[in-house]
Amino acid sequence: MTDTVTTDPIAARALGLLDALGVPAPEPGELGARTPITGAVLFPVRTDSPADAESAIERAAHAFRGWRTVPAPVRAAVVRRLGELLVTHREELGGLVTLEAGKIPAEAVGEVQEMVDVCEFAVGLSRQLYGRTMPSERPGHRLLETWHPLGVVGVISAFNFPVAVWAWNTAIALVCGDTVVWKPSELTPLTALACHTLLRRAARDVGADPEVHQLVLGGAENGAVLVDDPRVALLSATGSVPMGRAVAPRVAARFGRCLLELGGNNAAVVTPSADLELAVRGIVFAAAGTAGQRCTTLRRLIVHRSIADELVGRLAGAYGQLRVGDPTDPGVLVGPLIHERGYRAMTAALERAVADGGEIVSGGTRVDGFGPDAYYVRPALVRMPAQTAIVREETFAPILYVLTYDELDTAIELHNAVPQGLSSAIFTGEQREAERFLAADGSDCGIANVNIGTSGAEIGGAFGGEKQTGGGRESGSDSWKAYMRRATNTVNYSTELPLAQGIRFE
Ligand code: NAD
């Protein structure tokens, strides 16, 4: 595949995986493919220019003209084939996710499985893009709505789900008849090249136009081209709240559509009736999994005062057993933080928490031995006297703040008193408490769970959150509607011309 000569074993492994995936050798350029496992830059990768981004939009807009008239079940053939290729290459793509994002293999392969799942969902969806028929108030008239492809969908994605978020958007957009321009995170160019190659191969395998998918590598400057270009009908942007704050008004200014999937500050309430054994398992996976770098990571625990000491004790015990280290080592459950900035954010947050009276019960320290540029940390468990400003912020690292409550109403108030609104959970053995949490005056999040943690959503449901999380919904249920435009049609099959509301105009 490539003439690139490298002595770094991780770089060699990355090149081997790209080769197995059939990805052409990355062209050298200013972007460095980096691994958080050692912090090493593996090899340089080309970055696109803003002019390249514009050309990509042009190509996608051109491809849209043909793609929109291909019947949806026929369009689905590309997505079906992509799913097959992903099954074939599950381990290789998962391997690249591990090298680039630092996920343990189980989670990395799980991310690829999520792509397979959404492909299956989208294929079925291609025969279910239903419009409704409504009774017309006029005799001899038919009133209905039809759904049509929207245009070019711009996808901006974050580093922490480098492949699944792309698949959520792309599989659905393609069956809906849209074409896609993807600007992945600048931190994960290799997985992006792999996905782009597989999608293009899928299109060619089934005789479809590979131009329906375009890839633009680079940073925010290229994302900004997608943001401002009126040919991008929908901008689906996944990332931090500041990113959403920067892009949303600009898309709105040109009357474009935005689908925002931004930061979360997810909490779980644990009531005295909870099965603590189950709660501990759910909490540890949600708080420490992916080294706290999921949008749905559990960041706040709101525990009834009567069980707080016991639960914190059990959690501290479980945290003590978590193996932190090279994610490719068997038995490791917590891999590295993505970069130094993530580590600095974590230490700064812990300092602020302690200054606010917080007590670090477990973790919070750096784990050495992986080189100066690799950032491994022990997940932190911090008891807080109150929900102070730092607790209300999303720190994209494994910190779990523990707060206590006496009345469930207070717990729900605390739960909702943050600017973000992505995922939430209650651990309880009482149906009344569970229903209270799920009610209109309960959790204000887009995802509200009972007796499971905040992370690890299935693709069948709509995924997204409220408030500063941005209000977008992706993946399952009727999220597809964001990727299509609706037309209301009134058909007169009579010989009269009655007007609506009985208006006479004679
Ligand atoms: P980030 O905001 O730094 O970057 C995300 C993407 O936005 C990148 O591709 C980046 O290049 C691009 N970008 C940044 N500024 C931009 C601008 N002004 N114009 C156009 N593009 C711009 O986020 P990150 O560090 O990669 O990811 C972590 C964040 O993403 C966390 O806040 C996490 O909660 C969030 N996230 C949310 C979801 C969700 O579904 N709600 C999923 C994954 C991650």
GROMACS .gro file of N, CA, C and O and ligand atoms in nm, residues 156-161 165 168 183-187 218-220 223-224 227 238-241 243 246-247 250 261-264 294-295 394 396 422 463 469, ligand 1:
model
  196
  156ILE      N    1  -1.996   1.745   1.079
  156ILE     CA    2  -1.876   1.779   1.156
  156ILE      C    3  -1.878   1.688   1.278
  156ILE      O    4  -1.978   1.682   1.349
  157SER      N    5  -1.768   1.615   1.301
  157SER     CA    6  -1.773   1.519   1.412
  157SER      C    7  -1.656   1.537   1.508
  157SER      O    8  -1.555   1.599   1.476
  158ALA      N    9  -1.674   1.478   1.627
  158ALA     CA   10  -1.578   1.493   1.737
  158ALA      C   11  -1.482   1.373   1.740
  158ALA      O   12  -1.506   1.272   1.675
  159PHE      N   13  -1.377   1.386   1.819
  159PHE     CA   14  -1.276   1.280   1.821
  159PHE      C   15  -1.322   1.154   1.891
  159PHE      O   16  -1.272   1.044   1.865
  160ASN      N   17  -1.415   1.168   1.986
  160ASN     CA   18  -1.437   1.057   2.080
  160ASN      C   19  -1.525   0.946   2.025
  160ASN      O   20  -1.525   0.835   2.079
  161PHE      N   21  -1.605   0.976   1.924
  161PHE     CA   22  -1.675   0.871   1.848
  161PHE      C   23  -1.638   0.891   1.702
  161PHE      O   24  -1.718   0.941   1.623
  165VAL      N   25  -2.048   0.824   1.493
  165VAL     CA   26  -2.129   0.944   1.466
  165VAL      C   27  -2.138   0.970   1.315
  165VAL      O   28  -2.243   1.008   1.263
  168TRP      N   29  -2.398   0.719   1.192
  168TRP     CA   30  -2.536   0.759   1.225
  168TRP      C   31  -2.586   0.856   1.119
  168TRP      O   32  -2.698   0.845   1.071
  183LYS      N   33  -1.652   1.642   0.763
  183LYS     CA   34  -1.531   1.703   0.819
  183LYS      C   35  -1.511   1.638   0.956
  183LYS      O   36  -1.571   1.680   1.056
  184PRO      N   37  -1.429   1.532   0.961
  184PRO     CA   38  -1.407   1.465   1.090
  184PRO      C   39  -1.317   1.548   1.181
  184PRO      O   40  -1.261   1.650   1.139
  185SER      N   41  -1.301   1.501   1.304
  185SER     CA   42  -1.208   1.567   1.395
  185SER      C   43  -1.067   1.562   1.337
  185SER      O   44  -1.025   1.460   1.282
  186GLU      N   45  -0.994   1.669   1.356
  186GLU     CA   46  -0.855   1.673   1.311
  186GLU      C   47  -0.769   1.574   1.390
  186GLU      O   48  -0.656   1.545   1.351
  187LEU      N   49  -0.825   1.522   1.501
  187LEU     CA   50  -0.749   1.428   1.584
  187LEU      C   51  -0.762   1.284   1.533
  187LEU      O   52  -0.691   1.196   1.581
  218GLY      N   53  -0.905   1.817   0.809
  218GLY     CA   54  -0.856   1.946   0.858
  218GLY      C   55  -0.933   1.990   0.981
  218GLY      O   56  -1.010   1.912   1.038
  219GLY      N   57  -0.913   2.114   1.020
  219GLY     CA   58  -0.970   2.162   1.145
  219GLY      C   59  -1.088   2.254   1.126
  219GLY      O   60  -1.160   2.247   1.025
  220ALA      N   61  -1.106   2.341   1.226
  220ALA     CA   62  -1.225   2.427   1.231
  220ALA      C   63  -1.238   2.515   1.107
  220ALA      O   64  -1.349   2.548   1.065
  223GLY      N   65  -1.430   2.320   0.874
  223GLY     CA   66  -1.567   2.308   0.926
  223GLY      C   67  -1.644   2.436   0.894
  223GLY      O   68  -1.762   2.433   0.856
  224ALA      N   69  -1.576   2.549   0.907
  224ALA     CA   70  -1.642   2.679   0.885
  224ALA      C   71  -1.693   2.693   0.742
  224ALA      O   72  -1.793   2.760   0.717
  227VAL      N   73  -2.016   2.535   0.740
  227VAL     CA   74  -2.110   2.615   0.818
  227VAL      C   75  -2.170   2.726   0.731
  227VAL      O   76  -2.291   2.751   0.735
  238THR      N   77  -2.135   1.770   1.572
  238THR     CA   78  -2.115   1.702   1.700
  238THR      C   79  -1.986   1.752   1.763
  238THR      O   80  -1.881   1.748   1.697
  239GLY      N   81  -1.993   1.798   1.885
  239GLY     CA   82  -1.872   1.846   1.952
  239GLY      C   83  -1.909   1.924   2.077
  239GLY      O   84  -2.017   1.904   2.135
  240SER      N   85  -1.821   2.014   2.116
  240SER     CA   86  -1.839   2.086   2.242
  240SER      C   87  -1.944   2.196   2.228
  240SER      O   88  -1.977   2.240   2.118
  241VAL      N   89  -1.990   2.242   2.343
  241VAL     CA   90  -2.086   2.353   2.343
  241VAL      C   91  -2.025   2.478   2.277
  241VAL      O   92  -2.093   2.543   2.196
  243MET      N   93  -1.821   2.496   2.035
  243MET     CA   94  -1.829   2.476   1.889
  243MET      C   95  -1.972   2.504   1.842
  243MET      O   96  -1.993   2.578   1.745
  246ALA      N   97  -2.051   2.860   1.827
  246ALA     CA   98  -1.989   2.930   1.713
  246ALA      C   99  -2.064   2.902   1.583
  246ALA      O  100  -2.082   2.992   1.501
  247VAL      N  101  -2.110   2.778   1.564
  247VAL     CA  102  -2.164   2.744   1.432
  247VAL      C  103  -2.315   2.773   1.419
  247VAL      O  104  -2.360   2.815   1.312
  250ARG      N  105  -2.441   3.107   1.278
  250ARG     CA  106  -2.399   3.131   1.139
  250ARG      C  107  -2.486   3.051   1.042
  250ARG      O  108  -2.520   3.099   0.934
  261GLU      N  109  -2.533   1.817   1.829
  261GLU     CA  110  -2.511   1.712   1.931
  261GLU      C  111  -2.391   1.758   2.013
  261GLU      O  112  -2.277   1.728   1.980
  262LEU      N  113  -2.419   1.832   2.120
  262LEU     CA  114  -2.310   1.898   2.193
  262LEU      C  115  -2.287   1.833   2.330
  262LEU      O  116  -2.332   1.722   2.355
  263GLY      N  117  -2.217   1.903   2.414
  263GLY     CA  118  -2.169   1.845   2.540
  263GLY      C  119  -2.281   1.806   2.636
  263GLY      O  120  -2.394   1.854   2.628
  264GLY      N  121  -2.246   1.717   2.727
  264GLY     CA  122  -2.341   1.673   2.829
  264GLY      C  123  -2.279   1.687   2.967
  264GLY      O  124  -2.157   1.704   2.981
  294ARG      N  125  -1.687   1.024   2.691
  294ARG     CA  126  -1.809   1.008   2.613
  294ARG      C  127  -1.897   1.128   2.640
  294ARG      O  128  -1.897   1.179   2.753
  295CYS      N  129  -1.974   1.167   2.540
  295CYS     CA  130  -2.069   1.276   2.565
  295CYS      C  131  -2.167   1.234   2.673
  295CYS      O  132  -2.220   1.317   2.747
  394GLU      N  133  -1.902   2.079   3.193
  394GLU     CA  134  -1.856   1.949   3.142
  394GLU      C  135  -1.703   1.952   3.134
  394GLU      O  136  -1.646   2.031   3.060
  396PHE      N  137  -1.414   1.713   3.011
  396PHE     CA  138  -1.415   1.591   2.929
  396PHE      C  139  -1.306   1.495   2.975
  396PHE      O  140  -1.207   1.471   2.906
  422LEU      N  141  -2.819   1.620   2.822
  422LEU     CA  142  -2.808   1.503   2.734
  422LEU      C  143  -2.867   1.376   2.796
  422LEU      O  144  -2.975   1.332   2.761
  463PHE      N  145  -3.130   0.980   1.949
  463PHE     CA  146  -3.020   1.016   2.038
  463PHE      C  147  -2.998   1.167   2.034
  463PHE      O  148  -2.983   1.225   1.926
  469THR      N  149  -2.703   2.111   2.512
  469THR     CA  150  -2.665   1.996   2.429
  469THR      C  151  -2.713   2.017   2.285
  469THR      O  152  -2.663   1.951   2.193
  507NAD     P1  153  -1.465   2.004   1.955
  507NAD     O1  154  -1.582   2.095   1.974
  507NAD     O2  155  -1.332   2.052   1.993
  507NAD     O3  156  -1.454   1.960   1.799
  507NAD     C1  157  -1.560   1.893   1.736
  507NAD     C2  158  -1.554   1.918   1.586
  507NAD     O4  159  -1.590   2.054   1.559
  507NAD     C3  160  -1.415   1.898   1.524
  507NAD     O5  161  -1.431   1.835   1.399
  507NAD     C4  162  -1.364   2.040   1.507
  507NAD     O6  163  -1.270   2.054   1.404
  507NAD     C5  164  -1.493   2.113   1.475
  507NAD     N1  165  -1.495   2.257   1.507
  507NAD     C6  166  -1.451   2.316   1.620
  507NAD     N2  167  -1.477   2.447   1.616
  507NAD     C7  168  -1.540   2.472   1.499
  507NAD     C8  169  -1.589   2.591   1.436
  507NAD     N3  170  -1.583   2.711   1.495
  507NAD     N4  171  -1.646   2.580   1.313
  507NAD     C9  172  -1.656   2.460   1.253
  507NAD     N5  173  -1.608   2.345   1.307
  507NAD    C10  174  -1.551   2.351   1.429
  507NAD     O7  175  -1.500   1.868   2.034
  507NAD     P2  176  -1.408   1.742   2.064
  507NAD     O8  177  -1.307   1.778   2.168
  507NAD     O9  178  -1.363   1.678   1.938
  507NAD    O10  179  -1.515   1.642   2.128
  507NAD    C11  180  -1.556   1.646   2.261
  507NAD    C12  181  -1.687   1.722   2.277
  507NAD    O11  182  -1.787   1.670   2.189
  507NAD    C13  183  -1.745   1.707   2.416
  507NAD    O12  184  -1.800   1.829   2.456
  507NAD    C14  185  -1.854   1.601   2.398
  507NAD    O13  186  -1.955   1.604   2.494
  507NAD    C15  187  -1.905   1.637   2.261
  507NAD     N6  188  -1.973   1.526   2.197
  507NAD    C16  189  -2.108   1.528   2.189
  507NAD    C17  190  -2.176   1.420   2.135
  507NAD    C18  191  -2.326   1.418   2.129
  507NAD    O14  192  -2.379   1.334   2.057
  507NAD     N7  193  -2.398   1.504   2.200
  507NAD    C19  194  -2.105   1.312   2.083
  507NAD    C20  195  -1.966   1.314   2.091
  507NAD    C21  196  -1.901   1.422   2.148
   0.00000   0.00000   0.00000
